[in-house]
Amino acid sequence: MDDLNEKTWYSGDWNTGKDNNTPPYNGIKITAKANYNVPVDESSTQSLTSVDLEIADYTYDINGVSSYVSLSEANTWYTIPIPENTNVSPSEPNSNFTITGIDTTKLGNVELNSNVAGLFVNIEFKYGAENEKREELGFIMKIEETYIEGTDSIIVNGK
């Protein structure tokens, strides 16, 4: 369940309420949690310190394969690491995680973009079955740089 500091964005091919019976089971789900500093007193403003992302790929795994990225610096691209498959020994990169760079030779990227309109989570990657790769580019969430108690600190684009 989303709270005021945590929101979820879904890729355009996400099937709400029902997964497919065969791969690809579903699309991509990105959950963002905004972290703010602890106020010194009641009149202090809480400033954003970082945004934690869980990027879950449901292409080949009905339960999703998650990668985690913490964005702490604006206008810096962070790579989306391929999670390890710990069900094998020794562990290896999880082949059910399909997110790649847009040129398919690199890892996918995400950034906390600061511009005159505000602070946004910006994504740049491809995902999905090899013969059906989809490209995701652009701003998916707006993040408030300061937090006021009881207000939404994240706005998901398209909602």
mmCIF file of C-alpha atoms in Angstrom:
data_model
loop_
_atom_site.group_PDB
_atom_site.id
_atom_site.type_symbol
_atom_site.label_atom_id
_atom_site.label_comp_id
_atom_site.label_asym_id
_atom_site.label_seq_id
_atom_site.Cartn_x
_atom_site.Cartn_y
_atom_site.Cartn_z
ATOM 1 C CA MET A 1 0.000 0.000 0.000
ATOM 2 C CA ASP A 2 1.268 3.469 -0.891
ATOM 3 C CA ASP A 3 1.824 5.955 1.907
ATOM 4 C CA LEU A 4 2.582 9.655 1.585
ATOM 5 C CA ASN A 5 6.337 9.090 1.092
ATOM 6 C CA GLU A 6 6.070 5.940 -1.055
ATOM 7 C CA LYS A 7 4.432 5.569 -4.458
ATOM 8 C CA THR A 8 4.440 3.027 -7.288
ATOM 9 C CA TRP A 9 4.634 3.534 -11.056
ATOM 10 C CA TYR A 10 3.692 0.797 -13.559
ATOM 11 C CA SER A 11 4.892 0.362 -17.142
ATOM 12 C CA GLY A 12 2.340 0.875 -19.900
ATOM 13 C CA ASP A 13 1.937 -2.866 -20.506
ATOM 14 C CA TRP A 14 1.117 -3.627 -16.844
ATOM 15 C CA ASN A 15 -1.938 -5.886 -16.476
ATOM 16 C CA THR A 16 -3.754 -4.654 -13.387
ATOM 17 C CA GLY A 17 -5.240 -7.431 -11.294
ATOM 18 C CA LYS A 18 -4.258 -10.347 -13.509
ATOM 19 C CA ASP A 19 -0.912 -11.721 -14.646
ATOM 20 C CA ASN A 20 -0.573 -13.540 -17.962
ATOM 21 C CA ASN A 21 -0.521 -17.363 -17.768
ATOM 22 C CA THR A 22 2.795 -17.581 -19.637
ATOM 23 C CA PRO A 23 5.807 -15.268 -20.013
ATOM 24 C CA PRO A 24 5.807 -12.363 -20.238
ATOM 25 C CA TYR A 25 3.756 -12.489 -17.032
ATOM 26 C CA ASN A 26 3.605 -8.717 -16.627
ATOM 27 C CA GLY A 27 5.638 -5.536 -17.028
ATOM 28 C CA ILE A 28 7.751 -3.325 -14.767
ATOM 29 C CA LYS A 29 6.832 -1.877 -11.379
ATOM 30 C CA ILE A 30 8.921 0.887 -9.785
ATOM 31 C CA THR A 31 8.317 1.794 -6.150
ATOM 32 C CA ALA A 32 9.906 4.990 -4.831
ATOM 33 C CA LYS A 33 10.350 5.957 -1.184
ATOM 34 C CA ALA A 34 11.361 9.539 -0.429
ATOM 35 C CA ASN A 35 13.633 9.943 2.597
ATOM 36 C CA TYR A 36 13.775 13.232 4.482
ATOM 37 C CA ASN A 37 16.049 14.442 7.270
ATOM 38 C CA VAL A 38 14.712 14.492 10.821
ATOM 39 C CA PRO A 39 13.532 17.986 11.769
ATOM 40 C CA VAL A 40 15.439 19.773 14.512
ATOM 41 C CA ASP A 41 12.193 21.203 15.909
ATOM 42 C CA GLU A 42 8.528 21.497 14.909
ATOM 43 C CA SER A 43 9.153 24.593 12.780
ATOM 44 C CA SER A 44 12.024 22.991 10.818
ATOM 45 C CA THR A 45 11.605 21.980 7.214
ATOM 46 C CA GLN A 46 12.377 18.378 6.342
ATOM 47 C CA SER A 47 14.670 18.296 3.294
ATOM 48 C CA LEU A 48 14.995 15.387 0.893
ATOM 49 C CA THR A 49 18.102 13.269 1.533
ATOM 50 C CA SER A 50 17.542 10.426 -0.956
ATOM 51 C CA VAL A 51 15.013 8.422 -2.939
ATOM 52 C CA ASP A 52 15.100 4.621 -2.671
ATOM 53 C CA LEU A 53 13.828 2.707 -5.699
ATOM 54 C CA GLU A 54 12.743 -0.900 -6.042
ATOM 55 C CA ILE A 55 12.623 -1.795 -9.735
ATOM 56 C CA ALA A 56 10.763 -5.083 -10.216
ATOM 57 C CA ASP A 57 10.683 -6.977 -13.528
ATOM 58 C CA TYR A 58 7.788 -9.427 -13.996
ATOM 59 C CA THR A 59 8.688 -10.573 -17.515
ATOM 60 C CA TYR A 60 9.846 -14.128 -16.725
ATOM 61 C CA ASP A 61 9.078 -14.419 -12.996
ATOM 62 C CA ILE A 62 5.460 -14.131 -11.865
ATOM 63 C CA ASN A 63 6.683 -12.961 -8.431
ATOM 64 C CA GLY A 64 8.993 -10.345 -9.945
ATOM 65 C CA VAL A 65 12.771 -9.949 -9.796
ATOM 66 C CA SER A 66 13.802 -6.789 -7.947
ATOM 67 C CA SER A 67 16.797 -4.501 -8.181
ATOM 68 C CA TYR A 68 17.422 -1.656 -5.731
ATOM 69 C CA VAL A 69 18.914 1.791 -6.321
ATOM 70 C CA SER A 70 19.273 4.716 -3.916
ATOM 71 C CA LEU A 71 19.348 8.146 -5.575
ATOM 72 C CA SER A 72 21.108 10.694 -3.392
ATOM 73 C CA GLU A 73 22.548 13.154 -5.894
ATOM 74 C CA ALA A 74 20.530 15.151 -8.430
ATOM 75 C CA ASN A 75 21.376 15.106 -12.147
ATOM 76 C CA THR A 76 23.518 11.984 -11.830
ATOM 77 C CA TRP A 77 22.672 8.802 -13.728
ATOM 78 C CA TYR A 78 22.725 5.630 -11.626
ATOM 79 C CA THR A 79 22.903 2.197 -13.227
ATOM 80 C CA ILE A 80 20.243 -0.366 -12.392
ATOM 81 C CA PRO A 81 22.204 -3.401 -11.177
ATOM 82 C CA ILE A 82 21.245 -6.893 -12.296
ATOM 83 C CA PRO A 83 20.195 -8.741 -9.135
ATOM 84 C CA GLU A 84 21.902 -11.996 -8.182
ATOM 85 C CA ASN A 85 20.143 -15.348 -8.510
ATOM 86 C CA THR A 86 20.865 -16.868 -5.106
ATOM 87 C CA ASN A 87 18.969 -20.085 -5.933
ATOM 88 C CA VAL A 88 22.113 -21.423 -7.627
ATOM 89 C CA SER A 89 25.582 -21.934 -6.207
ATOM 90 C CA PRO A 90 27.651 -19.969 -6.777
ATOM 91 C CA SER A 91 25.177 -17.125 -7.254
ATOM 92 C CA GLU A 92 25.063 -15.507 -10.683
ATOM 93 C CA PRO A 93 23.260 -12.610 -12.377
ATOM 94 C CA ASN A 94 19.530 -13.347 -12.516
ATOM 95 C CA SER A 95 18.619 -14.051 -16.148
ATOM 96 C CA ASN A 96 14.938 -13.356 -15.359
ATOM 97 C CA PHE A 97 15.813 -9.664 -14.944
ATOM 98 C CA THR A 98 15.480 -8.252 -18.459
ATOM 99 C CA ILE A 99 16.241 -4.548 -17.926
ATOM 100 C CA THR A 100 19.094 -3.310 -20.129
ATOM 101 C CA GLY A 101 20.331 0.005 -21.469
ATOM 102 C CA ILE A 102 18.556 1.432 -24.470
ATOM 103 C CA ASP A 103 21.421 0.265 -26.685
ATOM 104 C CA THR A 104 21.180 -3.281 -25.110
ATOM 105 C CA THR A 105 24.901 -3.331 -24.274
ATOM 106 C CA LYS A 106 24.727 -1.493 -20.958
ATOM 107 C CA LEU A 107 22.675 -1.559 -17.802
ATOM 108 C CA GLY A 108 19.508 0.491 -17.519
ATOM 109 C CA ASN A 109 19.746 3.935 -15.950
ATOM 110 C CA VAL A 110 17.757 6.094 -13.562
ATOM 111 C CA GLU A 111 18.348 9.611 -12.231
ATOM 112 C CA LEU A 112 16.929 12.205 -9.902
ATOM 113 C CA ASN A 113 16.575 15.090 -12.350
ATOM 114 C CA SER A 114 16.461 18.644 -11.022
ATOM 115 C CA ASN A 115 15.141 21.340 -13.342
ATOM 116 C CA VAL A 116 13.038 24.516 -13.180
ATOM 117 C CA ALA A 117 9.831 22.442 -12.890
ATOM 118 C CA GLY A 118 11.061 20.506 -9.843
ATOM 119 C CA LEU A 119 12.731 17.217 -8.961
ATOM 120 C CA PHE A 120 11.817 14.112 -10.981
ATOM 121 C CA VAL A 121 12.667 10.409 -11.212
ATOM 122 C CA ASN A 122 13.851 9.940 -14.799
ATOM 123 C CA ILE A 123 14.249 6.477 -16.366
ATOM 124 C CA GLU A 124 16.088 5.188 -19.436
ATOM 125 C CA PHE A 125 15.994 1.452 -20.213
ATOM 126 C CA LYS A 126 14.588 -1.425 -22.255
ATOM 127 C CA TYR A 127 12.981 -4.544 -20.826
ATOM 128 C CA GLY A 128 10.985 -7.603 -21.797
ATOM 129 C CA ALA A 129 11.332 -10.753 -23.847
ATOM 130 C CA GLU A 130 14.101 -10.572 -26.475
ATOM 131 C CA ASN A 131 11.657 -10.471 -29.388
ATOM 132 C CA GLU A 132 9.371 -7.947 -27.654
ATOM 133 C CA LYS A 133 11.704 -5.400 -25.999
ATOM 134 C CA ARG A 134 9.921 -2.243 -24.838
ATOM 135 C CA GLU A 135 11.643 1.074 -24.245
ATOM 136 C CA GLU A 136 10.889 3.251 -21.227
ATOM 137 C CA LEU A 137 12.193 6.817 -21.227
ATOM 138 C CA GLY A 138 11.244 9.902 -19.288
ATOM 139 C CA PHE A 139 10.030 11.392 -16.066
ATOM 140 C CA ILE A 140 7.798 9.015 -14.095
ATOM 141 C CA MET A 141 7.454 10.741 -10.698
ATOM 142 C CA LYS A 142 7.810 14.198 -9.193
ATOM 143 C CA ILE A 143 9.483 14.290 -5.774
ATOM 144 C CA GLU A 144 8.982 17.158 -3.321
ATOM 145 C CA GLU A 145 12.329 18.585 -2.170
ATOM 146 C CA THR A 146 10.877 19.500 1.218
ATOM 147 C CA TYR A 147 8.302 17.608 3.230
ATOM 148 C CA ILE A 148 5.319 19.081 5.019
ATOM 149 C CA GLU A 149 3.635 16.686 7.446
ATOM 150 C CA GLY A 150 0.476 15.129 5.981
ATOM 151 C CA THR A 151 1.126 15.984 2.323
ATOM 152 C CA ASP A 152 2.029 13.715 -0.586
ATOM 153 C CA SER A 153 5.758 13.955 -1.219
ATOM 154 C CA ILE A 154 5.627 11.937 -4.467
ATOM 155 C CA ILE A 155 3.365 12.475 -7.465
ATOM 156 C CA VAL A 156 3.247 9.646 -10.022
ATOM 157 C CA ASN A 157 2.963 10.874 -13.625
ATOM 158 C CA GLY A 158 -0.278 9.895 -15.290
ATOM 159 C CA LYS A 159 -2.215 9.664 -12.009
#
